[in-house]
């Protein structure tokens, strides 16, 4: 059953990569997500990363992408899938929510594990590697893929697992 669910998530991920407009909508989030309720292990940053590049004009926004991935992982560690999904791109929030259901089981302890890198793909993105554990001790590693369109705020597109 778990293998079938993982297969469905992989299939949906491929479809979302090949047809970004398939799920409709615009990647513009129209503001930041609702602030999480007070509690331990919650992310501390309160605003969306700026739409301005941090390195060079027109270049990838590696610093902002790393900050967004760190916030995303902190929400997962706090078992707050609602706010983690709110950081997703408008056209991939449903897919992202499905991925989180299949991939993440508390207690989770994930963190950024390396430098962010711009990736040439079907859509401009920055991949931020992460590693840690889920289900209390099951190793988990992969990347948080951040959509990088210079005229729009950064958003979480997908999360990929390394094998």
C-alpha positions as a printed Julia matrix, in Angstrom:
163×3 Matrix{Float64}:
  0.0    0.0     0.0
  2.84   2.38    0.9
  4.64   1.56   -2.35
  1.47   2.3    -4.34
  1.03   5.64   -2.54
  4.67   6.53   -3.19
  4.23   5.62   -6.86
  1.23   7.94   -7.11
  3.2   10.8    -5.52
  6.1   10.25   -7.94
  3.71  10.18  -10.91
  2.01  13.39   -9.78
  5.42  15.01   -9.27
  6.44  14.18  -12.82
  3.15  15.52  -14.19
  3.58  18.73  -12.16
  7.12  19.18  -13.48
  6.15  18.6   -17.1
  2.99  20.67  -17.07
  3.4   23.55  -14.58
  0.12  25.13  -15.61
 -1.83  21.87  -15.24
 -2.99  22.53  -11.7
 -4.07  26.05  -12.67
 -3.53  29.31  -10.92
 -0.68  31.69  -10.68
  2.38  31.15   -8.5
  1.79  34.51   -6.84
  0.81  33.8    -3.26
 -0.93  37.1    -2.59
  0.78  37.54    0.79
  2.45  35.51    3.45
  0.87  32.5     5.14
 -0.99  32.8     8.41
  1.36  32.89   11.37
  1.54  29.62   13.3
  0.14  29.33   16.79
  2.67  29.76   19.61
  4.61  26.64   20.49
  8.01  25.03   20.6
 10.02  24.33   17.46
  8.13  26.88   15.38
  9.96  28.88   12.7
 11.01  32.33   13.88
 11.07  34.26   10.6
  7.88  36.19   10.0
  7.97  37.41    6.42
  8.27  35.96    2.95
 11.7   36.29    1.34
 11.95  39.38   -0.81
 11.44  39.22   -4.55
 14.79  40.98   -5.04
 17.85  38.86   -5.89
 20.49  38.68   -3.17
 23.52  37.77   -5.24
 23.52  39.4    -8.68
 20.81  41.12  -10.7
 18.73  38.42  -12.4
 20.68  35.66  -10.61
 19.34  32.96   -8.35
 18.25  34.0    -4.88
 20.2   31.36   -3.0
 20.15  33.05    0.41
 16.38  33.63    0.34
 15.76  30.07   -0.92
 17.81  28.63    1.95
 15.83  30.72    4.46
 12.52  29.56    2.92
 13.62  25.9     2.99
 14.71  26.3     6.62
 11.27  27.69    7.55
  9.54  24.91    5.58
 11.55  22.22    7.4
 10.91  23.88   10.78
  7.16  23.63   10.15
  7.58  19.92    9.32
  9.6   19.42   12.52
  6.76  21.1    14.45
  4.27  18.72   12.75
  2.57  21.75   11.17
  1.78  20.59    7.65
 -0.79  23.37    7.21
  1.82  26.13    7.43
  4.44  24.09    5.55
  1.98  23.7     2.67
  1.14  27.42    2.83
  4.74  28.11    1.71
  4.02  26.14   -1.48
  3.52  27.6    -4.93
 -0.13  28.16   -5.83
 -0.12  25.59   -8.64
  1.54  22.85   -6.59
  0.09  23.16   -3.06
 -2.16  20.1    -3.48
  0.72  17.97   -4.72
  2.97  19.24   -1.94
  0.35  18.39    0.69
  0.1   14.85   -0.71
  3.87  14.44   -0.63
  4.02  15.48    3.01
  1.36  12.94    3.99
  3.35  10.11    2.36
  6.88  11.23    3.35
  6.66  12.71    6.84
  5.64  11.01   10.08
  6.34  12.71   13.41
  8.52  12.98   15.3
 10.61  14.58   12.56
 13.98  16.28   12.82
 15.04  17.72    9.45
 17.53  20.49    8.62
 19.23  22.07    5.63
 22.33  19.94    5.0
 24.24  21.82    2.3
 24.38  24.86    0.05
 21.51  25.81   -2.22
 22.08  25.41   -5.96
 20.36  26.82   -9.04
 19.09  23.99  -11.26
 18.33  24.17  -14.97
 15.03  22.42  -15.52
 11.56  22.81  -16.98
 11.11  25.69  -14.56
 13.73  27.91  -12.88
 14.38  26.48   -9.44
 16.78  26.39   -6.55
 17.33  23.06   -4.81
 18.18  23.15   -1.12
 19.43  19.81    0.3
 18.11  18.54    3.61
 18.72  15.55    5.87
 17.48  14.2     9.18
 14.98  11.72   10.5
 11.27  11.03   10.38
  9.22   8.59   12.49
 11.7    9.34   15.25
 14.68   7.57   13.71
 14.12   6.72   10.05
 16.77   8.53    7.96
 15.43  10.93    5.34
 17.36  13.08    2.86
 16.48  15.01   -0.27
 15.93  18.52   -1.57
 13.39  21.25   -1.09
 12.84  22.66   -4.59
 12.1   26.38   -4.62
 10.52  28.07   -7.66
 12.81  30.92   -8.76
 11.02  33.37  -11.03
 12.63  36.83  -10.59
  9.34  38.75  -10.73
  7.58  36.57   -8.15
  8.14  35.64   -4.51
  9.98  32.4    -3.88
  7.77  29.41   -3.05
  8.19  25.7    -2.36
  7.44  23.75   -5.53
  8.25  20.16   -4.55
 10.25  18.1    -2.13
 12.4   15.34   -3.61
 13.86  12.37   -1.75
 17.41  11.14   -2.38
 17.82   7.4    -2.81
